[in-house]
mmCIF file of N, CA and C in Angstrom:
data_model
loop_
_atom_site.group_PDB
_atom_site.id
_atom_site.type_symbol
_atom_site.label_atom_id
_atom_site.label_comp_id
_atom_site.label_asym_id
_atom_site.label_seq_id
_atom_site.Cartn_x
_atom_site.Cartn_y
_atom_site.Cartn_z
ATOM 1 N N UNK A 5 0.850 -1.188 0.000
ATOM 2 C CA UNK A 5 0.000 0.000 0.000
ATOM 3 C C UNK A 5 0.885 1.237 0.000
ATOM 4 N N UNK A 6 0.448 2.186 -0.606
ATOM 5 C CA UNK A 6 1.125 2.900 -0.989
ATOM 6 C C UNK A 6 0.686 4.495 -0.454
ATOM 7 N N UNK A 7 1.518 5.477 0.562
ATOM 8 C CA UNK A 7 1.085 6.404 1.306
ATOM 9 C C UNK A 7 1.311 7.909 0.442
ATOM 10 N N UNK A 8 0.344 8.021 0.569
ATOM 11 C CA UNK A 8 0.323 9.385 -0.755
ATOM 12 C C UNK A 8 1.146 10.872 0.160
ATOM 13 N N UNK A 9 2.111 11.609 -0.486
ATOM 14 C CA UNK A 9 2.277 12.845 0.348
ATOM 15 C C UNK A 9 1.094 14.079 0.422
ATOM 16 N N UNK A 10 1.844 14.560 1.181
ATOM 17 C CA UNK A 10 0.606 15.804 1.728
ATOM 18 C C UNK A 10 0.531 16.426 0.325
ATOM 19 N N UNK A 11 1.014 16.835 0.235
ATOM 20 C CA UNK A 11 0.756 17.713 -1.274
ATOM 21 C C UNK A 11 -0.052 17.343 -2.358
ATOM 22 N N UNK A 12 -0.431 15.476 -2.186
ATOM 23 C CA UNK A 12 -0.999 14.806 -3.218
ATOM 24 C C UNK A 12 -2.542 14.106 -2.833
ATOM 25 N N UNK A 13 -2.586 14.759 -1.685
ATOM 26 C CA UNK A 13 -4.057 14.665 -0.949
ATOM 27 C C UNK A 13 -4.792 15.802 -1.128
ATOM 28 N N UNK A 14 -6.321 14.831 -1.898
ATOM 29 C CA UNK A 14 -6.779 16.248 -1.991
ATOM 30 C C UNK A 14 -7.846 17.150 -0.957
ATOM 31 N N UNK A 15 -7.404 16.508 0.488
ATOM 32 C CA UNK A 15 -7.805 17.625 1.212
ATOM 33 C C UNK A 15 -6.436 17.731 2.480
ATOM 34 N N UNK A 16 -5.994 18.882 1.741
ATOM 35 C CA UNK A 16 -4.754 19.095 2.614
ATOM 36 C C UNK A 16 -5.325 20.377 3.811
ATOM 37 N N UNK A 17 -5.322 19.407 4.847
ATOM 38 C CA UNK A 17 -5.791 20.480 6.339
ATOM 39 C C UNK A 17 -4.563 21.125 6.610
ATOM 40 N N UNK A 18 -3.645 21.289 6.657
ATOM 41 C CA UNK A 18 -2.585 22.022 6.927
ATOM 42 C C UNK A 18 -2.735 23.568 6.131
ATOM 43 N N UNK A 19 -3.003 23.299 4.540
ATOM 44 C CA UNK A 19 -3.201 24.155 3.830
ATOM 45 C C UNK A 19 -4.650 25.266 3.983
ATOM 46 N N UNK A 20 -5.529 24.482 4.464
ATOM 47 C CA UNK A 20 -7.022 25.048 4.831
ATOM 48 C C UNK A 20 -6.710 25.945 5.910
ATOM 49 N N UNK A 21 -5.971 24.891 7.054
ATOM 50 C CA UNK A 21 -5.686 25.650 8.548
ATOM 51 C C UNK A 21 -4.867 27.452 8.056
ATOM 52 N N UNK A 22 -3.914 27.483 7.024
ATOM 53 C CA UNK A 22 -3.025 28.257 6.840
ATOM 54 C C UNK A 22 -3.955 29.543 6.399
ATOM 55 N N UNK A 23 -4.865 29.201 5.105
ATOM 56 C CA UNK A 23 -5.785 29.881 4.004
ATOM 57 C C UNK A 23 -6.551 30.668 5.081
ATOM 58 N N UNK A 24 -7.321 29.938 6.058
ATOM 59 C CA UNK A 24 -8.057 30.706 6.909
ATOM 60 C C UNK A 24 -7.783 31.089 8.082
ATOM 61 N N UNK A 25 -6.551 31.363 8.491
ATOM 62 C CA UNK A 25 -6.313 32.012 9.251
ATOM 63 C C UNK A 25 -5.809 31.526 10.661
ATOM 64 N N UNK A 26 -6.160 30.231 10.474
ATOM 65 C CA UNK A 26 -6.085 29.263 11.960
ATOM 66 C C UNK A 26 -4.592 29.296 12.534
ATOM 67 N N UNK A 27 -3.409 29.311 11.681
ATOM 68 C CA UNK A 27 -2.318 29.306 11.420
ATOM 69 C C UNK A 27 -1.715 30.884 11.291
ATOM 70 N N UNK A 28 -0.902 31.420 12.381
ATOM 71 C CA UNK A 28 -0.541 32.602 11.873
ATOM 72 C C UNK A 28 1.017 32.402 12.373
ATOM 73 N N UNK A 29 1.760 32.960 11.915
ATOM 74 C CA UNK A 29 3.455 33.402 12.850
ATOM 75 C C UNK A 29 2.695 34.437 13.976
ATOM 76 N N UNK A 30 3.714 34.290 15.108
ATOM 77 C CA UNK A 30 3.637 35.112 16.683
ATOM 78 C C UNK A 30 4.782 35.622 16.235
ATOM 79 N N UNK A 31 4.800 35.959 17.955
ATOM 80 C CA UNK A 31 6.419 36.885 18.051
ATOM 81 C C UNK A 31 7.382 35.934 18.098
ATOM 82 N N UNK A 32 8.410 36.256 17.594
ATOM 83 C CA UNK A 32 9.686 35.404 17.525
ATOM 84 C C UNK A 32 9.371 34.549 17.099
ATOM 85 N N UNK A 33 8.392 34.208 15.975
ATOM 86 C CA UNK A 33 8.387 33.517 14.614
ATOM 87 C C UNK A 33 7.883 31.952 15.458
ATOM 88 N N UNK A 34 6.788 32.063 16.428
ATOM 89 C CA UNK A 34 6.187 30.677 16.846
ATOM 90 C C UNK A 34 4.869 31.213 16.287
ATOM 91 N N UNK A 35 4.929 29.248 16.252
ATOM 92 C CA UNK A 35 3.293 29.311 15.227
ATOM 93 C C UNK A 35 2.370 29.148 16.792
ATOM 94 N N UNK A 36 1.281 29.829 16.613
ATOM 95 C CA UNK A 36 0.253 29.917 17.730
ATOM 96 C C UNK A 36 -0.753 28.525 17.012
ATOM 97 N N UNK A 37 -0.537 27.868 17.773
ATOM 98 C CA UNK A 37 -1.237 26.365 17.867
ATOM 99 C C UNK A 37 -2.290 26.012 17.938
ATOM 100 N N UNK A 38 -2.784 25.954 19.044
ATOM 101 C CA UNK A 38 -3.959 25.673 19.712
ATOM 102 C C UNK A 38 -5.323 25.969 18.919
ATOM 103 N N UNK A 39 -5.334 26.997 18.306
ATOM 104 C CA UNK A 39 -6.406 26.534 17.624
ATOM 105 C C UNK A 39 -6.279 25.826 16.253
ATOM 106 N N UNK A 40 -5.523 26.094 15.688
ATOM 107 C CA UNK A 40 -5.094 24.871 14.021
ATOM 108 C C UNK A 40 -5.144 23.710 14.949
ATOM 109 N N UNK A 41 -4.592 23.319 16.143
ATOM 110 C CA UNK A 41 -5.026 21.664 16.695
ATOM 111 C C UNK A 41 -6.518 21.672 16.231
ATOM 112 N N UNK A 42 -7.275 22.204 17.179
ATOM 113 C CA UNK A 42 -8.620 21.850 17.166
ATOM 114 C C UNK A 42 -9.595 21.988 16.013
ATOM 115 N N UNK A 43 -9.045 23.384 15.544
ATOM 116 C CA UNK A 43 -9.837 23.173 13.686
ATOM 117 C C UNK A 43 -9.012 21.941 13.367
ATOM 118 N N UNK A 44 -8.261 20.998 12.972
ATOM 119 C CA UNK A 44 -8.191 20.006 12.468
ATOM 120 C C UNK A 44 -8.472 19.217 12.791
ATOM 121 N N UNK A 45 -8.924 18.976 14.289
ATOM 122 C CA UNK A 45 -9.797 18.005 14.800
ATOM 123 C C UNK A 45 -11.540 18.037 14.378
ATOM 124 N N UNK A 46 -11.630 19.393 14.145
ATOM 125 C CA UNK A 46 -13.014 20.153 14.095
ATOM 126 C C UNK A 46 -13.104 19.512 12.398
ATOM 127 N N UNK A 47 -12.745 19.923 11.783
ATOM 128 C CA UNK A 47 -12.391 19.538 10.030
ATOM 129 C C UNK A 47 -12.589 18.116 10.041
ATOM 130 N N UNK A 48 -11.736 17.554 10.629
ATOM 131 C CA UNK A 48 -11.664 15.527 10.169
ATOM 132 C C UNK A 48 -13.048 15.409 10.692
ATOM 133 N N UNK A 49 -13.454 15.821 12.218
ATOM 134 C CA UNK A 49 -14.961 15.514 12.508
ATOM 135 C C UNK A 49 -16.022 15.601 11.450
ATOM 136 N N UNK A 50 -15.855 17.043 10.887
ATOM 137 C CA UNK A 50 -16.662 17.244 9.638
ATOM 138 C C UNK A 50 -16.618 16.589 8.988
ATOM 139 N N UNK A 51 -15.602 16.183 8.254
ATOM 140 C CA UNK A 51 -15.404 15.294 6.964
ATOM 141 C C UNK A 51 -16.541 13.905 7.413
ATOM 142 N N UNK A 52 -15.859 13.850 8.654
ATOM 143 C CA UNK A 52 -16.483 11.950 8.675
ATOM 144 C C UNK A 52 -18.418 12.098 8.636
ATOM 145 N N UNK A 53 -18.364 13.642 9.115
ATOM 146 C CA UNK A 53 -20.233 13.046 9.403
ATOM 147 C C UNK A 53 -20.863 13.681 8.367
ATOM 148 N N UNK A 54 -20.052 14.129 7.822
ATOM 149 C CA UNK A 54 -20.450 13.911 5.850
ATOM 150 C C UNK A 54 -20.584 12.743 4.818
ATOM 151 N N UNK A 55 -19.317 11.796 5.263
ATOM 152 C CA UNK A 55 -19.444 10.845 4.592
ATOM 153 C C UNK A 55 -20.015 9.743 5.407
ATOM 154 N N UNK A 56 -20.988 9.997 6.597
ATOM 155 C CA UNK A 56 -22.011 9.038 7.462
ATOM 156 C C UNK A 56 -23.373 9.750 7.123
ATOM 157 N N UNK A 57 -23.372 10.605 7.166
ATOM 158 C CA UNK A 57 -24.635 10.989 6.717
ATOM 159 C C UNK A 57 -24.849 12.243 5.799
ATOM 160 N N UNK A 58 -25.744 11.969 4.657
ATOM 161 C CA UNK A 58 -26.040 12.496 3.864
ATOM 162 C C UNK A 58 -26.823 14.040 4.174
ATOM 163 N N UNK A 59 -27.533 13.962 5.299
ATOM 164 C CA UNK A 59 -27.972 15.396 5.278
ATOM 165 C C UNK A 59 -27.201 16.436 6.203
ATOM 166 N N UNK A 60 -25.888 16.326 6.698
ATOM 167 C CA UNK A 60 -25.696 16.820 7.642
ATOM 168 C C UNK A 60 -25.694 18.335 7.079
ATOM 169 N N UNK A 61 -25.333 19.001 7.794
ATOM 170 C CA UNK A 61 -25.453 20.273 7.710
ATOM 171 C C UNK A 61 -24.133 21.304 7.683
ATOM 172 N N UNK A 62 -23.377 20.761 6.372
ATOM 173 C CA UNK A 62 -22.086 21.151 6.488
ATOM 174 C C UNK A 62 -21.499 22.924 6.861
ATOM 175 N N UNK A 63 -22.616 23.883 6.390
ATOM 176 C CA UNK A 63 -22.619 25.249 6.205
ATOM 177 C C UNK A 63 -22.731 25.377 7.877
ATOM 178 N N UNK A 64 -23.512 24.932 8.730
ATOM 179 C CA UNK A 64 -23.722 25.227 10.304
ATOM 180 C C UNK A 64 -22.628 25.211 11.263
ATOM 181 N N UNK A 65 -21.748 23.946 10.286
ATOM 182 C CA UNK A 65 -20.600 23.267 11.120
ATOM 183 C C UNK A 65 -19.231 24.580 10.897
ATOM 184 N N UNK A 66 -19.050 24.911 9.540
ATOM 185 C CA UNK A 66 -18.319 25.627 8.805
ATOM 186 C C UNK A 66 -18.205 26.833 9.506
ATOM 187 N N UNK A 67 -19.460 27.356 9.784
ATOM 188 C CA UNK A 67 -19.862 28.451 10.139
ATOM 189 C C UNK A 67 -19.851 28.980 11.840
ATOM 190 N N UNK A 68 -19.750 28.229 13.059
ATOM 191 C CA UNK A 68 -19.296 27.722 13.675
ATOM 192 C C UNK A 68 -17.656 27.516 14.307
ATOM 193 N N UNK A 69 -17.313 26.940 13.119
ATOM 194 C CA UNK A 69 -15.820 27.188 12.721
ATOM 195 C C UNK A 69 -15.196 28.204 12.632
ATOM 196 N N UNK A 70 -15.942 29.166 12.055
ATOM 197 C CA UNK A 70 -15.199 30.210 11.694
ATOM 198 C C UNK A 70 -15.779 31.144 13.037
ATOM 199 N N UNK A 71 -16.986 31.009 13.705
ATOM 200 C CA UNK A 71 -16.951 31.939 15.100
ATOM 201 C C UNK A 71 -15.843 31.493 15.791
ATOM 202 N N UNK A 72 -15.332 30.295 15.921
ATOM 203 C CA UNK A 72 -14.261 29.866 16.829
ATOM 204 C C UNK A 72 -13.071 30.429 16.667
ATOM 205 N N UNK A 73 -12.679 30.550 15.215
ATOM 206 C CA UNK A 73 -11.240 31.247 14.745
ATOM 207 C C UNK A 73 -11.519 32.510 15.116
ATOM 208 N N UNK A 74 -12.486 33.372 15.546
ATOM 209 C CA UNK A 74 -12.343 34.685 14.972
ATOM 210 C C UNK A 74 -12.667 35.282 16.376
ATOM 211 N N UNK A 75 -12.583 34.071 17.686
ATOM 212 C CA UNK A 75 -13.053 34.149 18.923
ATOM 213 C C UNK A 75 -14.229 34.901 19.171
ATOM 214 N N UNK A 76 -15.338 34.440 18.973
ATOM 215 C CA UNK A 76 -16.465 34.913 19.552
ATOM 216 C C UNK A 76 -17.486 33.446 19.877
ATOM 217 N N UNK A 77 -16.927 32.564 19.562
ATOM 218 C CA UNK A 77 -17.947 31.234 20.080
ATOM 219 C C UNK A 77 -16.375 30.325 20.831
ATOM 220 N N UNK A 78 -16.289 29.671 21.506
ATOM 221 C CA UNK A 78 -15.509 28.178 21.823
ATOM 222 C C UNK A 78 -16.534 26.959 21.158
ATOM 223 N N UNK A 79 -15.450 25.924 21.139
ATOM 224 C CA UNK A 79 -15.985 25.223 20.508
ATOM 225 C C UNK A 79 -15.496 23.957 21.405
ATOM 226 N N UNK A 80 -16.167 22.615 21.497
ATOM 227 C CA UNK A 80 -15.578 21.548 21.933
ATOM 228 C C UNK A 80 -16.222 20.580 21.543
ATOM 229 N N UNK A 81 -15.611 19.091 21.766
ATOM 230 C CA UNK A 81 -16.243 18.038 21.590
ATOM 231 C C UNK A 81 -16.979 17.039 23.084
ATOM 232 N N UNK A 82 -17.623 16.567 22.443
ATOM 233 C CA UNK A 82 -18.723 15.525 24.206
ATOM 234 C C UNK A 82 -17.399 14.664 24.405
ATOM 235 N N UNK A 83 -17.557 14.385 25.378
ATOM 236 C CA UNK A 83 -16.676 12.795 25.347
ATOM 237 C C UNK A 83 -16.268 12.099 25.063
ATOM 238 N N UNK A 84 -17.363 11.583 24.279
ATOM 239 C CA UNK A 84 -17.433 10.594 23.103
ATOM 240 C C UNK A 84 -17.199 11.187 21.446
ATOM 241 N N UNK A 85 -16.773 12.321 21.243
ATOM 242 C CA UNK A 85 -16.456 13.417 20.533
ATOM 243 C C UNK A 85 -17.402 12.873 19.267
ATOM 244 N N UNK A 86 -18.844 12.609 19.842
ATOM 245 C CA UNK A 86 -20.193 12.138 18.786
ATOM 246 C C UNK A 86 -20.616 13.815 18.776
ATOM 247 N N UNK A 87 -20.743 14.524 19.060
ATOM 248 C CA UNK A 87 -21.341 15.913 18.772
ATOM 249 C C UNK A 87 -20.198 16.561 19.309
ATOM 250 N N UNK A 88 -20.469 18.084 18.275
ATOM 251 C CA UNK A 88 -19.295 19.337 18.185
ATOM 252 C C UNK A 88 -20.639 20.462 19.478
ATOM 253 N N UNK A 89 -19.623 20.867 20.348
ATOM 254 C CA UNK A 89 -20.663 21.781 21.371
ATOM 255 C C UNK A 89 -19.950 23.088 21.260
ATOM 256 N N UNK A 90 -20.708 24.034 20.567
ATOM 257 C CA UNK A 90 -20.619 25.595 20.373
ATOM 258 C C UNK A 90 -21.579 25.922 21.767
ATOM 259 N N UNK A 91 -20.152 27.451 22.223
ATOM 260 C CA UNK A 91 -20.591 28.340 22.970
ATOM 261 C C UNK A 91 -20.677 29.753 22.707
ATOM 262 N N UNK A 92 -21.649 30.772 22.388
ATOM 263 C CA UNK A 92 -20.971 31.580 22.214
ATOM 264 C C UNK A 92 -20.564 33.191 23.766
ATOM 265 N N UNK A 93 -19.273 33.376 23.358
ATOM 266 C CA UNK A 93 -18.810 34.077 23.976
ATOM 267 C C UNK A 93 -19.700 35.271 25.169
ATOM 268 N N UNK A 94 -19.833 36.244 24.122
ATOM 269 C CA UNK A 94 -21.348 37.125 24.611
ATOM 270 C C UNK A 94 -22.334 37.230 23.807
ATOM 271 N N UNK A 95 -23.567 36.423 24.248
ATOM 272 C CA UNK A 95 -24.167 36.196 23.010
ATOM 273 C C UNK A 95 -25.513 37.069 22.890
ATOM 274 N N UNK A 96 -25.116 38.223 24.009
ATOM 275 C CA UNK A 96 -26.524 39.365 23.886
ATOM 276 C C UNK A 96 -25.639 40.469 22.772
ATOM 277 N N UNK A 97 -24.436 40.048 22.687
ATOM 278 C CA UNK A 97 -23.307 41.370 21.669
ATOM 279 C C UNK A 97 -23.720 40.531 20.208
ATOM 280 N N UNK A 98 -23.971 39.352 20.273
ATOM 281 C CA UNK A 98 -24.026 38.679 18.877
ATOM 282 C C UNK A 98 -25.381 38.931 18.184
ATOM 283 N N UNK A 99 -26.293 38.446 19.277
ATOM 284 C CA UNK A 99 -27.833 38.889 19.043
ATOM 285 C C UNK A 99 -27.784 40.048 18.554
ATOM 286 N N UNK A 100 -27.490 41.075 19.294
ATOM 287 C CA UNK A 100 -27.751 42.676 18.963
ATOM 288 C C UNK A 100 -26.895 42.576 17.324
ATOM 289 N N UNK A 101 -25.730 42.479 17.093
ATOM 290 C CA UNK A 101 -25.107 42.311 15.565
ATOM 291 C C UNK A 101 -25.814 41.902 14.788
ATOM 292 N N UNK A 102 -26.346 40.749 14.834
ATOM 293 C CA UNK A 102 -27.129 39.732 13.381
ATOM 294 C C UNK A 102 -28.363 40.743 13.640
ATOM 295 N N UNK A 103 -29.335 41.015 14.681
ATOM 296 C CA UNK A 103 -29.947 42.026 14.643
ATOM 297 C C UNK A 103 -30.114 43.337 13.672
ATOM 298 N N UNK A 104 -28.648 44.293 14.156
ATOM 299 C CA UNK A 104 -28.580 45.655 12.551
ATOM 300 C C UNK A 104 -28.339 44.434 11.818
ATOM 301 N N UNK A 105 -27.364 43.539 11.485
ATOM 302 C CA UNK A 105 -27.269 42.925 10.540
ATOM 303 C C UNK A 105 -28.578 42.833 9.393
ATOM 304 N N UNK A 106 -29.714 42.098 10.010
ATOM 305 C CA UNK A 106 -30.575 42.091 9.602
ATOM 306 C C UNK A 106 -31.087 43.121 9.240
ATOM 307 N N UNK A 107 -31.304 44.034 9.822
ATOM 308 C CA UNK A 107 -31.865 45.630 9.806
ATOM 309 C C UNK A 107 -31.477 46.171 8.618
ATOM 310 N N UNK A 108 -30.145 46.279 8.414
ATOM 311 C CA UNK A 108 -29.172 46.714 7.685
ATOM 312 C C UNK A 108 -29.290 45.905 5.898
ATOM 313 N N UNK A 109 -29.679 44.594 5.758
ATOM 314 C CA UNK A 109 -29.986 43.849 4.496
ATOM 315 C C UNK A 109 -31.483 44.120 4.494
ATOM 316 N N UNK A 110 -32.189 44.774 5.331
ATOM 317 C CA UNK A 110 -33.642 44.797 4.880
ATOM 318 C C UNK A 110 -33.790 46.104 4.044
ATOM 319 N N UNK A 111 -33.243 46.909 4.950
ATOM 320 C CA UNK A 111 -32.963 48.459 4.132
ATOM 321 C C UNK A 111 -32.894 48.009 2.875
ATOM 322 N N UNK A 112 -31.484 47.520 2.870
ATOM 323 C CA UNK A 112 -31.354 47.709 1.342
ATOM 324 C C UNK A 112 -31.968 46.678 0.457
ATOM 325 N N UNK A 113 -32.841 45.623 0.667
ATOM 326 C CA UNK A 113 -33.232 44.608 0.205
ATOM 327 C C UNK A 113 -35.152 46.070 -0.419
ATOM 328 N N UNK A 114 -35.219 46.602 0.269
ATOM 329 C CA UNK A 114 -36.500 47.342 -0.132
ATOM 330 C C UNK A 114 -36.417 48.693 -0.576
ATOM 331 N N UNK A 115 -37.209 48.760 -1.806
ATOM 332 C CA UNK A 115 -36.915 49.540 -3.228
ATOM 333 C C UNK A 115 -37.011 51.091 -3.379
ATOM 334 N N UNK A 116 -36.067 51.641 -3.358
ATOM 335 C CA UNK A 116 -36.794 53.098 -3.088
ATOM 336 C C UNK A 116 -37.701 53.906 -3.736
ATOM 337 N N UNK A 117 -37.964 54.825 -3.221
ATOM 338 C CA UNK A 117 -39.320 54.919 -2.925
ATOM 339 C C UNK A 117 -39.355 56.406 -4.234
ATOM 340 N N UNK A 118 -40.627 55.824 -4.925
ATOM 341 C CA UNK A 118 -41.199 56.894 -6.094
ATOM 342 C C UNK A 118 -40.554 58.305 -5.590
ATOM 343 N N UNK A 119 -39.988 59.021 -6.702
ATOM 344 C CA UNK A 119 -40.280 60.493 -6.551
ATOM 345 C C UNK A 119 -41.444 61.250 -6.518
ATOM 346 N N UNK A 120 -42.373 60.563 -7.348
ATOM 347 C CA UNK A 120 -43.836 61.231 -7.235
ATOM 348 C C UNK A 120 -44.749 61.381 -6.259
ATOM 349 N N UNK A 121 -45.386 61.655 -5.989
ATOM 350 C CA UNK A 121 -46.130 62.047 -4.555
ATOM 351 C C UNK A 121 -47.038 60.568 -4.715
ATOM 352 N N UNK A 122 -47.819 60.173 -3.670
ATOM 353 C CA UNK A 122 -48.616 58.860 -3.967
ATOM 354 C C UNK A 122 -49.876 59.324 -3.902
ATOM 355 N N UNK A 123 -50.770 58.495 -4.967
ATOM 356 C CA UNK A 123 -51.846 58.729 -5.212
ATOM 357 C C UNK A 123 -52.437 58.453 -4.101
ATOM 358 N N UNK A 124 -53.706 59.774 -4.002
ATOM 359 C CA UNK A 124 -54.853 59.723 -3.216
ATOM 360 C C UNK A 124 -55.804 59.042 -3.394
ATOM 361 N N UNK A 125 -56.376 58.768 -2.089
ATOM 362 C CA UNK A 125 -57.385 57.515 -1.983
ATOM 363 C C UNK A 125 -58.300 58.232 -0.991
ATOM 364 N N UNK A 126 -59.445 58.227 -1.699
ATOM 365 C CA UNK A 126 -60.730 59.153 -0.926
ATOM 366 C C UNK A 126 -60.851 58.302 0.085
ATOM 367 N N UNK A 127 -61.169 58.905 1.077
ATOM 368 C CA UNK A 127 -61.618 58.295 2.430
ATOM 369 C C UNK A 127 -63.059 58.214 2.449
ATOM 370 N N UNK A 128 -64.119 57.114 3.156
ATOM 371 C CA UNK A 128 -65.136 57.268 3.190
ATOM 372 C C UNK A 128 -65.927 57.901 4.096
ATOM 373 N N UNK A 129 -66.416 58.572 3.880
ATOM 374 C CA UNK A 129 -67.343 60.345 4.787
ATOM 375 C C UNK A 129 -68.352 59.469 5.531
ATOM 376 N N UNK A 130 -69.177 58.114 5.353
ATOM 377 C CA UNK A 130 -69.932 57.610 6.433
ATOM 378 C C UNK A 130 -71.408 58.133 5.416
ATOM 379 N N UNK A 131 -71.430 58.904 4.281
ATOM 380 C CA UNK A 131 -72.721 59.542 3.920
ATOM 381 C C UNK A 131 -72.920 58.589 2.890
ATOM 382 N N UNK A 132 -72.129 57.690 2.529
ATOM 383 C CA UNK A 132 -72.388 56.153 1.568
ATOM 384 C C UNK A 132 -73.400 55.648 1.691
ATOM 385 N N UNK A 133 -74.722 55.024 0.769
ATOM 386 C CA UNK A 133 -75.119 54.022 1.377
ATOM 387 C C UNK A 133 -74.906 52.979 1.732
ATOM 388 N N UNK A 134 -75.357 52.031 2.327
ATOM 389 C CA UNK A 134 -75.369 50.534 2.900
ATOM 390 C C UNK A 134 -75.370 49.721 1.607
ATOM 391 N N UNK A 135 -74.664 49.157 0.941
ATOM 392 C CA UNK A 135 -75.314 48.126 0.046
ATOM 393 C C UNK A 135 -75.667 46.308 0.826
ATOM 394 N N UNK A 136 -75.421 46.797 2.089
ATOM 395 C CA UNK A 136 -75.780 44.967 2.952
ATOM 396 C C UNK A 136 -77.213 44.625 2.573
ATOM 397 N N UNK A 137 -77.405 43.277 2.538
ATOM 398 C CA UNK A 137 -78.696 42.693 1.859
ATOM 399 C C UNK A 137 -79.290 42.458 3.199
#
């Protein structure tokens, strides 16, 4: 059997860890660790409960991932490292964000508004008749 090099795998986690950030140089040229450990633990987890189950929810997991790199969630595994357990940090600062967030894509998601004045619509005076049968 024959062991393929990193370079010839086509999912190189070293390279992912680097691309997104997990991986940076410190001072005096040490690599800060601790989290490229766990995104690559976090990553292989992914991989496998992709190829166990078909509906998982790869964008939730991803996404997740990236609160962890960017420190605003921790992330860990159960025991049995069968489920990934997200925390997030302060999560009345996150609420309030996706909040304007939202606010902020609705604005612009709705169309602005005629230059023309908007047509009038008579109000009814009450001196109508009844047409009820």
């Amino acid at each position: 059997m024959e062991i393929q090099k990193a370079e010839e795998m086509p999912f190189d986690v070293l390279r992912v860890l680097e691309e997104e950030g997990f991986i940076e140089d410190g001072e005096d040229n040490m690599v800060h660790a601790e989290k490229a450990f766990f995104a690559a633990r976090a990553l292989k987890w992914i991989r496998d409960q992709i190829h166990s189950d078909p509906d998982f929810d790869v964008a939730t997991y991803l996404t997740m991932l990236a609160h962890y790199q960017a420190d605003i969630a921790d992330l860990t595994f159960s025991e049995d490292e069968g489920k990934m357990l997200y925390h997030l940090r302060e999560p009345d600062k996150e609420v309030q964000e996706l909040v304007e967030s939202l606010i902020e894509s609705t604005r612009k998601a709705i169309p602005k508004k005629s230059s023309s004045p908007p047509e009038e619509v008579a109000e009814p005076t009450g001196d109508e008749e009844s047409t009820d049968s």
